[in-house]
Amino acid sequence: MPSLLASSFLVLLAVVSKIASGSLVAESFKIDVHSHVVPDFYREALIEAGYPVKLLDGQETLFTDGFPVSEWNLTEHIAAMDSMGANYSTLSVSAPGVNFLAGQDGGLAAAALATKLNLAMYNYTQAYPTRLGAMCILPLPDINATLAEITFCLDVLNFDGVGMYTNANGTYLGDSALDPVFALLNARSATVFVHPAAPYCAGAAIGYPDPMTEYPFESVRAMENMLLTGQRANYSQINMIFPHGGGVMPYLATRIAGLASLSFLGSLNVTATLAQFRGYLFDTASATTVVQLLAMKEFFGGTGNIVTGTDYPYVPLAQGKPGLAAIQANGNFSSSEMAQINNQNALNIFPGVAKKLGFAI
Ligand SMILES: *[C@@H]1O[C@H](CO)[C@@H](O)[C@H](O)[C@H]1NC(C)=O
Ligand SMILES: *[C@@H]1O[C@H](CO)[C@@H](O)[C@H](O)[C@H]1NC(C)=O
Ligand SMILES: *[C@@H]1O[C@H](CO)[C@@H](O)[C@H](O)[C@H]1NC(C)=O
Ligand SMILES: *[C@@H]1O[C@H](CO)[C@@H](O)[C@H](O)[C@H]1NC(C)=O
Ligand SMILES: *[C@@H]1O[C@H](CO)[C@@H](O)[C@H](O)[C@H]1NC(C)=O
Ligand SMILES: *[C@@H]1O[C@H](CO)[C@@H](O)[C@H](O)[C@H]1NC(C)=O
Ligand SMILES: *[C@@H]1O[C@H](CO)[C@@H](O)[C@H](O)[C@H]1NC(C)=O
Ligand SMILES: *[C@@H]1O[C@H](CO)[C@@H](O)[C@H](O)[C@H]1NC(C)=O
């Protein structure tokens, strides 16, 4: 009996220590930091606001920023995750977010739609707690309503992080108007997913879809503005994800750092500028080719800041699935590098997800 007792005690101890330390994560466990919801009420709000519905392949299709908005529902989202092999996704709302309501009803319209979207995303995370988390949508550029929404999402809805856009009605990240928002996010070491938006100058895309070329440059524009205004240096505790391989940042970083070192732009230290840019995370959505993956790895000096993103459903499954499957071969990544890209880098910036899923990090 005593030996049986002792061995049960040891088994119990082993179980407890496994719980305490969490279980190990499989290399292939994929966290998708970039996928979107399009609830029916949001689609209707966009149509009501005047976004065009055009015939595309015989289907009435809503367009935002010159790009078709795919059909979406929760069941289909989970089925797409299963098909792509995405284990966990942080949901967010793509551009234009609620920016198109900026200023209407003294800001109340944008705030109300943002809250409704957050409550809808909360419902999805409750329906699939081990598969879905969410990034809060904010009613920027309304600062007070934004501060309230951040607290609500992080403390009440237990969201994984916060979504922002490169600009909201022309207020770019880096603008000092956003300092109170950055101060709050910084104090909480929050993780922010920065989705590109249409640039705040009509006509830049010369009639083509904004996502094609303008979105990648928007990501660079936001990082550049945060550099030159000093906002990023000031609030460096925020984990910031830029999608699509950082736009064109890997290619332009040294050019921007060189220009920013000139006296008329503030004589910024080139090494420090590049270090600041390398402190961001970039996702793999539509950035899975050899050139894009090697550019990211070369830019960061490794794979420690690359996270998985799919941009589902705006990037349809037929395109997203083979893209995701090609990452290892195209990047010539080792299994430990794949573990970083698939989940380790994401778990580092989403400690709540690791905790929720019982993973040791
Ligand atoms: C979800 O979308 C799929 C594909 O568009 C469709 O077949 C299915 O009926 C939809 N489900 C619901 C509950 O709307
Ligand atoms: C992750 O997803 C893959 C593919 O769907 C599945 O085989 C695997 O069991 C999942 N892992 C966990 C821990 O759920
Ligand atoms: C949005 O931008 C327009 C044009 O600059 C400006 O008139 C309006 O006040 C802005 N709205 C908000 C809420 O900042
Ligand atoms: C969330 O779910 C609750 C309970 O099912 C429902 O009453 C509410 O309308 C849902 N909210 C949204 C925004 O979908
Ligand atoms: C924002 O909130 C602060 C503090 O609660 C208040 O002093 C300020 O007037 C508010 N600003 C606006 C534009 O509502
Ligand atoms: C830096 O942060 C402080 C405190 O929040 C703020 O007063 C200051 O304006 C910020 N400066 C920049 C350049 O963001
Ligand atoms: C730039 O910053 C780096 C690292 O902080 C430092 O070693 C270097 O001396 C600085 N260069 C100049 C010109 O100040
Ligand atoms: C792929 O990586 C391995 C291990 O680092 C290296 O030996 C090999 O040369 C690489 N292949 C290509 C095509 O870059």
Short mmCIF file of C-alpha atoms and ligand atoms in Angstrom, two decimals:
data_model
loop_
_atom_site.label_atom_id
_atom_site.label_comp_id
_atom_site.label_asym_id
_atom_site.label_seq_id
_atom_site.Cartn_x
_atom_site.Cartn_y
_atom_site.Cartn_z
CA MET A 1 0.00 0.00 0.00
CA PRO A 2 2.61 2.59 0.95
CA SER A 3 4.43 2.01 -2.33
CA LEU A 4 1.14 2.26 -4.27
CA LEU A 5 0.38 5.47 -2.41
CA ALA A 6 3.83 6.79 -3.15
CA SER A 7 3.56 6.00 -6.82
CA SER A 8 0.09 7.60 -7.07
CA PHE A 9 1.59 10.60 -5.38
CA LEU A 10 4.36 10.72 -7.97
CA VAL A 11 1.84 10.40 -10.80
CA LEU A 12 -0.20 13.18 -9.22
CA LEU A 13 2.93 15.32 -8.91
CA ALA A 14 3.78 14.71 -12.56
CA VAL A 15 0.27 15.72 -13.64
CA VAL A 16 0.38 18.86 -11.54
CA SER A 17 3.78 19.89 -12.86
CA LYS A 18 2.59 19.31 -16.41
CA ILE A 19 -0.33 21.62 -15.78
CA ALA A 20 1.85 24.17 -14.06
CA SER A 21 4.42 24.27 -16.83
CA GLY A 22 1.92 23.86 -19.66
CA SER A 23 2.25 21.41 -22.50
CA LEU A 24 4.64 21.79 -25.37
CA VAL A 25 3.34 23.17 -28.62
CA ALA A 26 3.73 21.11 -31.79
CA GLU A 27 5.91 22.80 -34.40
CA SER A 28 3.02 22.66 -36.91
CA PHE A 29 0.45 24.33 -34.62
CA LYS A 30 -0.53 27.39 -36.64
CA ILE A 31 -1.70 30.70 -35.22
CA ASP A 32 -3.17 32.94 -37.92
CA VAL A 33 -2.85 36.56 -36.77
CA HIS A 34 -4.60 37.92 -39.85
CA SER A 35 -8.13 36.86 -40.70
CA HIS A 36 -11.28 38.90 -40.91
CA VAL A 37 -14.95 38.81 -40.05
CA VAL A 38 -17.65 40.36 -42.22
CA PRO A 39 -20.89 40.09 -40.23
CA ASP A 40 -24.08 40.77 -42.22
CA PHE A 41 -24.83 43.96 -40.26
CA TYR A 42 -21.38 45.32 -41.14
CA ARG A 43 -21.84 44.54 -44.84
CA GLU A 44 -25.21 46.33 -44.68
CA ALA A 45 -23.66 49.36 -42.98
CA LEU A 46 -21.04 49.63 -45.73
CA ILE A 47 -23.69 49.39 -48.44
CA GLU A 48 -25.85 51.96 -46.69
CA ALA A 49 -22.85 54.31 -46.53
CA GLY A 50 -22.50 54.13 -50.29
CA TYR A 51 -19.80 51.54 -50.91
CA PRO A 52 -20.54 50.17 -54.38
CA VAL A 53 -22.24 46.86 -55.12
CA LYS A 54 -21.27 45.68 -58.60
CA LEU A 55 -21.83 42.60 -60.68
CA LEU A 56 -18.78 40.31 -60.47
CA ASP A 57 -18.86 36.89 -62.12
CA GLY A 58 -22.65 37.14 -62.18
CA GLN A 59 -22.85 37.89 -58.41
CA GLU A 60 -23.85 41.16 -56.76
CA THR A 61 -20.62 42.00 -54.93
CA LEU A 62 -19.76 44.70 -52.43
CA PHE A 63 -16.48 46.53 -53.04
CA THR A 64 -14.44 48.42 -50.44
CA ASP A 65 -11.24 50.27 -51.38
CA GLY A 66 -11.82 48.99 -54.92
CA PHE A 67 -11.65 45.34 -53.80
CA PRO A 68 -14.43 42.72 -53.58
CA VAL A 69 -15.60 41.80 -50.08
CA SER A 70 -16.00 38.02 -49.92
CA GLU A 71 -19.04 36.29 -48.50
CA TRP A 72 -18.39 35.38 -44.87
CA ASN A 73 -19.95 33.44 -42.02
CA LEU A 74 -18.58 31.84 -38.85
CA THR A 75 -19.16 28.22 -39.87
CA GLU A 76 -17.33 28.79 -43.13
CA HIS A 77 -14.50 30.58 -41.29
CA ILE A 78 -13.87 27.56 -39.06
CA ALA A 79 -14.11 25.23 -42.07
CA ALA A 80 -11.51 27.37 -43.87
CA MET A 81 -9.21 27.22 -40.83
CA ASP A 82 -9.55 23.43 -40.79
CA SER A 83 -8.83 23.25 -44.49
CA MET A 84 -5.72 25.47 -44.23
CA GLY A 85 -4.52 23.83 -41.04
CA ALA A 86 -4.88 27.01 -38.98
CA ASN A 87 -5.39 26.00 -35.36
CA TYR A 88 -6.12 29.40 -33.82
CA SER A 89 -7.01 32.73 -35.40
CA THR A 90 -7.15 36.25 -34.06
CA LEU A 91 -10.15 37.82 -35.78
CA SER A 92 -10.19 41.43 -36.89
CA VAL A 93 -12.11 43.79 -39.14
CA SER A 94 -10.42 44.81 -42.38
CA ALA A 95 -10.31 48.33 -43.80
CA PRO A 96 -12.23 50.59 -43.86
CA GLY A 97 -13.22 49.50 -40.34
CA VAL A 98 -15.57 52.17 -39.04
CA ASN A 99 -13.48 55.02 -40.45
CA PHE A 100 -16.19 55.80 -42.99
CA LEU A 101 -18.44 56.97 -40.13
CA ALA A 102 -15.80 59.31 -38.64
CA GLY A 103 -17.44 62.44 -37.27
CA GLN A 104 -21.04 61.35 -37.98
CA ASP A 105 -23.46 62.01 -35.09
CA GLY A 106 -20.58 63.60 -33.20
CA GLY A 107 -18.68 60.29 -33.34
CA LEU A 108 -21.53 58.24 -31.91
CA ALA A 109 -22.18 56.33 -35.14
CA ALA A 110 -18.60 55.06 -35.44
CA ALA A 111 -18.41 54.20 -31.75
CA ALA A 112 -21.71 52.29 -31.86
CA LEU A 113 -20.69 50.24 -34.90
CA ALA A 114 -17.26 49.50 -33.40
CA THR A 115 -18.88 48.25 -30.19
CA LYS A 116 -21.36 46.13 -32.13
CA LEU A 117 -18.51 44.58 -34.14
CA ASN A 118 -16.58 43.90 -30.95
CA LEU A 119 -19.61 42.22 -29.38
CA ALA A 120 -20.06 40.12 -32.51
CA MET A 121 -16.39 39.06 -32.42
CA TYR A 122 -16.80 38.31 -28.72
CA ASN A 123 -19.66 35.98 -29.60
CA TYR A 124 -17.49 34.17 -32.14
CA THR A 125 -14.69 33.72 -29.58
CA GLN A 126 -17.25 32.34 -27.11
CA ALA A 127 -18.55 29.88 -29.71
CA TYR A 128 -15.01 28.58 -30.41
CA PRO A 129 -12.85 29.52 -27.43
CA THR A 130 -9.90 27.28 -28.38
CA ARG A 131 -9.96 28.30 -32.03
CA LEU A 132 -10.71 32.03 -32.04
CA GLY A 133 -9.52 35.19 -30.36
CA ALA A 134 -10.13 38.77 -31.41
CA MET A 135 -8.50 42.14 -31.99
CA CYS A 136 -10.58 45.11 -30.83
CA ILE A 137 -11.86 47.53 -33.47
CA LEU A 138 -11.52 51.17 -32.39
CA PRO A 139 -13.62 54.24 -33.25
CA LEU A 140 -10.60 56.37 -34.15
CA PRO A 141 -9.97 59.25 -34.60
CA ASP A 142 -12.32 59.76 -31.60
CA ILE A 143 -9.77 59.49 -28.78
CA ASN A 144 -12.05 59.28 -25.76
CA ALA A 145 -14.32 56.66 -27.28
CA THR A 146 -11.22 54.75 -28.34
CA LEU A 147 -9.73 54.69 -24.84
CA ALA A 148 -13.01 53.36 -23.47
CA GLU A 149 -13.26 50.70 -26.19
CA ILE A 150 -9.70 49.46 -25.57
CA THR A 151 -10.41 48.96 -21.87
CA PHE A 152 -13.74 47.28 -22.63
CA CYS A 153 -12.18 44.87 -25.16
CA LEU A 154 -9.12 43.95 -23.11
CA ASP A 155 -10.71 43.80 -19.66
CA VAL A 156 -14.32 42.77 -20.27
CA LEU A 157 -14.25 40.87 -23.56
CA ASN A 158 -10.77 39.40 -22.90
CA PHE A 159 -9.60 40.09 -26.44
CA ASP A 160 -6.09 39.09 -27.46
CA GLY A 161 -5.17 42.57 -28.67
CA VAL A 162 -6.20 45.64 -30.58
CA GLY A 163 -6.61 46.39 -34.27
CA MET A 164 -5.64 49.72 -35.77
CA TYR A 165 -5.38 51.08 -39.30
CA THR A 166 -2.44 52.92 -40.84
CA ASN A 167 -4.66 56.00 -40.82
CA ALA A 168 -8.14 56.86 -39.60
CA ASN A 169 -9.73 59.67 -41.60
CA GLY A 170 -6.24 61.03 -42.27
CA THR A 171 -4.88 60.69 -38.72
CA TYR A 172 -1.82 58.50 -39.30
CA LEU A 173 -0.09 56.41 -36.67
CA GLY A 174 2.61 58.74 -35.42
CA ASP A 175 0.22 61.70 -35.07
CA SER A 176 0.51 63.21 -31.60
CA ALA A 177 -3.30 63.22 -31.40
CA LEU A 178 -2.91 59.47 -30.83
CA ASP A 179 -0.49 59.82 -27.88
CA PRO A 180 -3.14 59.04 -25.23
CA VAL A 181 -4.05 55.86 -27.13
CA PHE A 182 -0.41 54.84 -27.48
CA ALA A 183 0.22 55.62 -23.81
CA LEU A 184 -2.60 53.28 -22.76
CA LEU A 185 -1.51 50.50 -25.13
CA ASN A 186 2.11 50.93 -24.04
CA ALA A 187 1.25 50.75 -20.35
CA ARG A 188 -0.49 47.44 -21.03
CA SER A 189 2.24 46.08 -23.36
CA ALA A 190 -0.61 45.43 -25.76
CA THR A 191 -0.32 43.71 -29.12
CA VAL A 192 -1.61 45.80 -32.00
CA PHE A 193 -2.41 44.51 -35.47
CA VAL A 194 -2.03 47.41 -37.92
CA HIS A 195 -4.12 46.85 -41.02
CA PRO A 196 -3.41 49.06 -44.03
CA ALA A 197 -6.16 51.46 -45.10
CA ALA A 198 -6.66 53.50 -48.25
CA PRO A 199 -4.19 56.39 -48.27
CA TYR A 200 -5.62 59.71 -47.18
CA CYS A 201 -5.34 61.30 -50.59
CA ALA A 202 -8.02 60.36 -53.06
CA GLY A 203 -6.73 59.26 -56.42
CA ALA A 204 -3.35 57.87 -55.32
CA ALA A 205 -4.28 54.45 -56.67
CA ILE A 206 -5.21 55.94 -60.11
CA GLY A 207 -8.37 53.87 -60.24
CA TYR A 208 -6.86 50.52 -59.26
CA PRO A 209 -7.71 48.63 -56.05
CA ASP A 210 -5.98 50.15 -53.01
CA PRO A 211 -4.86 46.73 -51.69
CA MET A 212 -2.80 46.11 -54.82
CA THR A 213 -0.13 48.77 -54.27
CA GLU A 214 -1.35 51.42 -51.82
CA TYR A 215 -1.79 49.09 -48.83
CA PRO A 216 1.88 48.00 -48.79
CA PHE A 217 2.98 51.63 -49.00
CA GLU A 218 0.53 52.59 -46.25
CA SER A 219 2.30 50.20 -43.88
CA VAL A 220 5.61 51.87 -44.69
CA ARG A 221 4.05 55.34 -44.38
CA ALA A 222 2.79 54.53 -40.86
CA MET A 223 6.14 53.10 -39.71
CA GLU A 224 7.96 56.06 -41.25
CA ASN A 225 5.66 58.56 -39.54
CA MET A 226 6.05 56.84 -36.15
CA LEU A 227 9.82 57.07 -36.66
CA LEU A 228 9.96 60.72 -37.66
CA THR A 229 7.52 61.97 -35.02
CA GLY A 230 9.25 59.95 -32.30
CA GLN A 231 6.02 58.17 -31.35
CA ARG A 232 7.38 54.64 -31.73
CA ALA A 233 10.52 55.45 -29.75
CA ASN A 234 8.29 56.85 -27.04
CA TYR A 235 5.94 53.88 -26.83
CA SER A 236 8.17 50.94 -27.62
CA GLN A 237 6.43 48.42 -25.33
CA ILE A 238 3.59 47.91 -27.80
CA ASN A 239 3.98 44.80 -29.96
CA MET A 240 3.02 45.88 -33.46
CA ILE A 241 2.23 43.55 -36.35
CA PHE A 242 2.30 44.87 -39.90
CA PRO A 243 0.76 42.54 -42.47
CA HIS A 244 1.91 41.40 -45.89
CA GLY A 245 5.59 41.10 -45.11
CA GLY A 246 5.70 44.65 -43.74
CA GLY A 247 4.46 46.06 -47.05
CA VAL A 248 7.66 47.13 -48.78
CA MET A 249 9.59 47.95 -45.60
CA PRO A 250 12.31 45.29 -46.02
CA TYR A 251 13.17 46.90 -49.34
CA LEU A 252 12.92 50.56 -48.29
CA ALA A 253 14.25 50.47 -44.71
CA THR A 254 17.82 51.51 -45.49
CA ARG A 255 16.61 54.26 -47.82
CA ILE A 256 14.33 55.69 -45.11
CA ALA A 257 17.04 55.35 -42.45
CA GLY A 258 19.52 57.16 -44.70
CA LEU A 259 17.17 60.05 -45.40
CA ALA A 260 16.13 60.28 -41.75
CA SER A 261 19.79 60.71 -40.80
CA LEU A 262 19.94 64.02 -42.69
CA SER A 263 19.83 67.09 -40.50
CA PHE A 264 16.63 68.52 -42.02
CA LEU A 265 14.79 65.33 -40.96
CA GLY A 266 16.20 65.18 -37.43
CA SER A 267 19.65 63.54 -37.82
CA LEU A 268 18.35 60.19 -36.65
CA ASN A 269 20.92 57.47 -35.99
CA VAL A 270 20.78 54.96 -38.87
CA THR A 271 21.51 51.95 -36.65
CA ALA A 272 18.81 52.98 -34.20
CA THR A 273 16.29 53.54 -37.01
CA LEU A 274 16.88 50.09 -38.46
CA ALA A 275 16.70 48.57 -34.98
CA GLN A 276 13.36 50.28 -34.44
CA PHE A 277 11.98 48.90 -37.71
CA ARG A 278 13.28 45.43 -36.83
CA GLY A 279 11.29 45.60 -33.60
CA TYR A 280 8.01 45.20 -35.50
CA LEU A 281 6.46 41.87 -36.52
CA PHE A 282 5.45 41.15 -40.11
CA ASP A 283 2.90 38.56 -41.19
CA THR A 284 2.94 36.22 -44.18
CA ALA A 285 -0.43 37.16 -45.72
CA SER A 286 0.17 37.39 -49.49
CA ALA A 287 3.88 37.29 -48.66
CA THR A 288 4.81 33.65 -49.17
CA THR A 289 7.07 33.78 -52.23
CA VAL A 290 10.81 33.11 -52.11
CA VAL A 291 11.67 36.79 -52.54
CA GLN A 292 9.22 37.98 -49.89
CA LEU A 293 10.19 35.39 -47.28
CA LEU A 294 13.92 35.81 -47.81
CA ALA A 295 13.52 39.60 -47.72
CA MET A 296 11.80 39.35 -44.33
CA LYS A 297 14.37 36.94 -42.93
CA GLU A 298 17.26 39.06 -44.19
CA PHE A 299 15.63 42.26 -42.89
CA PHE A 300 15.05 40.90 -39.38
CA GLY A 301 18.25 38.88 -39.33
CA GLY A 302 16.25 35.70 -38.67
CA THR A 303 12.71 34.43 -38.31
CA GLY A 304 12.02 35.69 -34.79
CA ASN A 305 9.63 38.44 -35.95
CA ILE A 306 7.69 36.65 -38.68
CA VAL A 307 4.14 35.54 -37.84
CA THR A 308 1.59 33.60 -39.86
CA GLY A 309 -1.24 35.46 -41.54
CA THR A 310 -3.73 34.43 -44.22
CA ASP A 311 -6.03 37.44 -44.79
CA TYR A 312 -8.98 35.05 -45.10
CA PRO A 313 -11.61 35.67 -46.56
CA TYR A 314 -10.33 38.67 -48.54
CA VAL A 315 -7.65 36.32 -49.81
CA PRO A 316 -9.82 33.36 -50.75
CA LEU A 317 -9.09 29.85 -49.55
CA ALA A 318 -8.01 28.74 -53.05
CA GLN A 319 -5.12 31.21 -52.81
CA GLY A 320 -4.45 31.27 -49.08
CA LYS A 321 -4.16 27.53 -48.60
CA PRO A 322 -1.37 26.85 -51.13
CA GLY A 323 0.39 30.04 -50.00
CA LEU A 324 0.47 28.82 -46.41
CA ALA A 325 1.62 25.38 -47.48
CA ALA A 326 4.51 26.85 -49.51
CA ILE A 327 6.14 28.85 -46.70
CA GLN A 328 8.63 26.25 -45.52
CA ALA A 329 9.89 25.30 -48.98
CA ASN A 330 9.98 28.87 -50.31
CA GLY A 331 11.77 30.22 -47.26
CA ASN A 332 13.96 27.13 -46.98
CA PHE A 333 13.12 27.25 -43.28
CA SER A 334 14.27 24.66 -40.76
CA SER A 335 11.74 23.05 -38.44
CA SER A 336 12.76 25.33 -35.58
CA GLU A 337 12.28 28.36 -37.83
CA MET A 338 8.86 27.01 -38.82
CA ALA A 339 7.96 26.60 -35.15
CA GLN A 340 8.75 30.29 -34.66
CA ILE A 341 6.68 31.36 -37.67
CA ASN A 342 3.79 28.98 -36.96
CA ASN A 343 3.31 29.71 -33.28
CA GLN A 344 6.27 30.69 -31.08
CA ASN A 345 6.52 34.31 -32.24
CA ALA A 346 2.76 34.74 -31.92
CA LEU A 347 2.64 33.13 -28.47
CA ASN A 348 5.34 35.58 -27.32
CA ILE A 349 3.14 38.56 -28.16
CA PHE A 350 -0.11 36.87 -27.15
CA PRO A 351 0.72 35.46 -23.70
CA GLY A 352 -3.02 35.25 -22.99
CA VAL A 353 -3.45 32.81 -25.85
CA ALA A 354 -0.66 30.57 -24.54
CA LYS A 355 -2.32 30.64 -21.14
CA LYS A 356 -5.79 29.97 -22.53
CA LEU A 357 -4.56 27.03 -24.62
CA GLY A 358 -2.40 25.68 -21.80
CA PHE A 359 0.91 26.05 -23.65
CA ALA A 360 4.28 26.55 -22.08
CA ILE A 361 6.23 29.35 -23.76
C1 LIG B 1 -21.99 30.00 -44.84
O1 LIG B 1 -21.40 30.23 -46.10
C2 LIG B 1 -21.37 29.08 -46.93
C3 LIG B 1 -20.57 29.43 -48.17
O2 LIG B 1 -20.91 30.70 -48.66
C4 LIG B 1 -22.80 28.64 -47.24
O3 LIG B 1 -22.77 27.47 -48.02
C5 LIG B 1 -23.53 28.37 -45.94
O4 LIG B 1 -24.87 28.10 -46.21
C6 LIG B 1 -23.44 29.57 -45.02
N1 LIG B 1 -23.97 29.21 -43.72
C7 LIG B 1 -24.78 30.01 -43.04
C8 LIG B 1 -25.20 29.51 -41.70
O5 LIG B 1 -25.12 31.08 -43.47
C1 LIG B 2 -3.83 21.78 -35.43
O1 LIG B 2 -4.43 21.65 -36.71
C2 LIG B 2 -4.02 20.48 -37.40
C3 LIG B 2 -4.62 20.55 -38.81
O2 LIG B 2 -6.00 20.82 -38.78
C4 LIG B 2 -4.53 19.26 -36.62
O3 LIG B 2 -4.11 18.09 -37.28
C5 LIG B 2 -3.93 19.30 -35.23
O4 LIG B 2 -4.47 18.26 -34.44
C6 LIG B 2 -4.25 20.62 -34.54
N1 LIG B 2 -3.52 20.69 -33.27
C7 LIG B 2 -4.12 20.90 -32.11
C8 LIG B 2 -3.25 20.85 -30.90
O5 LIG B 2 -5.29 21.11 -32.02
C1 LIG B 3 -12.39 63.72 -41.26
O1 LIG B 3 -11.67 64.45 -42.23
C2 LIG B 3 -12.38 65.54 -42.79
C3 LIG B 3 -11.55 66.13 -43.88
O2 LIG B 3 -10.26 66.46 -43.41
C4 LIG B 3 -12.69 66.54 -41.69
O3 LIG B 3 -13.49 67.57 -42.23
C5 LIG B 3 -13.47 65.84 -40.59
O4 LIG B 3 -13.64 66.71 -39.52
C6 LIG B 3 -12.73 64.62 -40.10
N1 LIG B 3 -13.54 63.90 -39.12
C7 LIG B 3 -13.09 63.60 -37.92
C8 LIG B 3 -14.03 62.88 -37.03
O5 LIG B 3 -11.97 63.87 -37.56
C1 LIG B 4 -24.09 38.02 -29.26
O1 LIG B 4 -24.77 36.89 -28.74
C2 LIG B 4 -25.87 37.23 -27.90
C3 LIG B 4 -26.35 35.96 -27.26
O2 LIG B 4 -26.58 34.97 -28.22
C4 LIG B 4 -26.92 37.92 -28.76
O3 LIG B 4 -28.01 38.30 -27.96
C5 LIG B 4 -26.31 39.18 -29.38
O4 LIG B 4 -27.23 39.77 -30.26
C6 LIG B 4 -25.04 38.85 -30.13
N1 LIG B 4 -24.40 40.11 -30.50
C7 LIG B 4 -23.92 40.35 -31.71
C8 LIG B 4 -23.42 41.71 -31.96
O5 LIG B 4 -23.89 39.51 -32.59
C1 LIG B 5 -12.28 63.30 -23.14
O1 LIG B 5 -12.27 62.91 -21.78
C2 LIG B 5 -11.62 63.82 -20.92
C3 LIG B 5 -11.47 63.20 -19.55
O2 LIG B 5 -12.58 62.40 -19.24
C4 LIG B 5 -12.41 65.13 -20.92
O3 LIG B 5 -11.76 66.06 -20.11
C5 LIG B 5 -12.47 65.66 -22.35
O4 LIG B 5 -13.31 66.81 -22.39
C6 LIG B 5 -13.03 64.63 -23.31
N1 LIG B 5 -12.89 65.10 -24.66
C7 LIG B 5 -13.85 64.99 -25.55
C8 LIG B 5 -13.56 65.53 -26.92
O5 LIG B 5 -14.93 64.47 -25.31
C1 LIG B 6 6.13 60.93 -25.41
O1 LIG B 6 5.31 60.49 -24.30
C2 LIG B 6 4.98 61.51 -23.42
C3 LIG B 6 4.20 60.89 -22.26
O2 LIG B 6 3.08 60.17 -22.72
C4 LIG B 6 4.21 62.62 -24.13
O3 LIG B 6 3.97 63.67 -23.26
C5 LIG B 6 5.03 63.11 -25.33
O4 LIG B 6 4.28 64.04 -26.06
C6 LIG B 6 5.40 61.97 -26.22
N1 LIG B 6 6.23 62.41 -27.32
C7 LIG B 6 6.13 61.90 -28.54
C8 LIG B 6 7.08 62.44 -29.55
O5 LIG B 6 5.33 61.05 -28.83
C1 LIG B 7 24.16 55.04 -33.45
O1 LIG B 7 23.66 54.15 -32.47
C2 LIG B 7 24.51 53.04 -32.32
C3 LIG B 7 23.79 52.03 -31.45
O2 LIG B 7 23.02 52.64 -30.48
C4 LIG B 7 25.82 53.52 -31.71
O3 LIG B 7 26.69 52.43 -31.49
C5 LIG B 7 26.47 54.50 -32.68
O4 LIG B 7 27.61 55.06 -32.11
C6 LIG B 7 25.51 55.60 -33.04
N1 LIG B 7 26.05 56.37 -34.15
C7 LIG B 7 26.16 57.68 -34.09
C8 LIG B 7 26.74 58.32 -35.32
O5 LIG B 7 25.81 58.33 -33.14
C1 LIG B 8 18.57 25.70 -47.36
O1 LIG B 8 19.04 25.72 -46.01
C2 LIG B 8 20.05 24.76 -45.79
C3 LIG B 8 20.33 24.74 -44.28
O2 LIG B 8 20.54 26.02 -43.81
C4 LIG B 8 21.27 25.13 -46.61
O3 LIG B 8 22.29 24.17 -46.43
C5 LIG B 8 20.87 25.15 -48.11
O4 LIG B 8 21.96 25.61 -48.89
C6 LIG B 8 19.69 26.05 -48.32
N1 LIG B 8 19.20 25.91 -49.67
C7 LIG B 8 18.94 26.96 -50.46
C8 LIG B 8 18.41 26.64 -51.82
O5 LIG B 8 19.13 28.11 -50.10
#
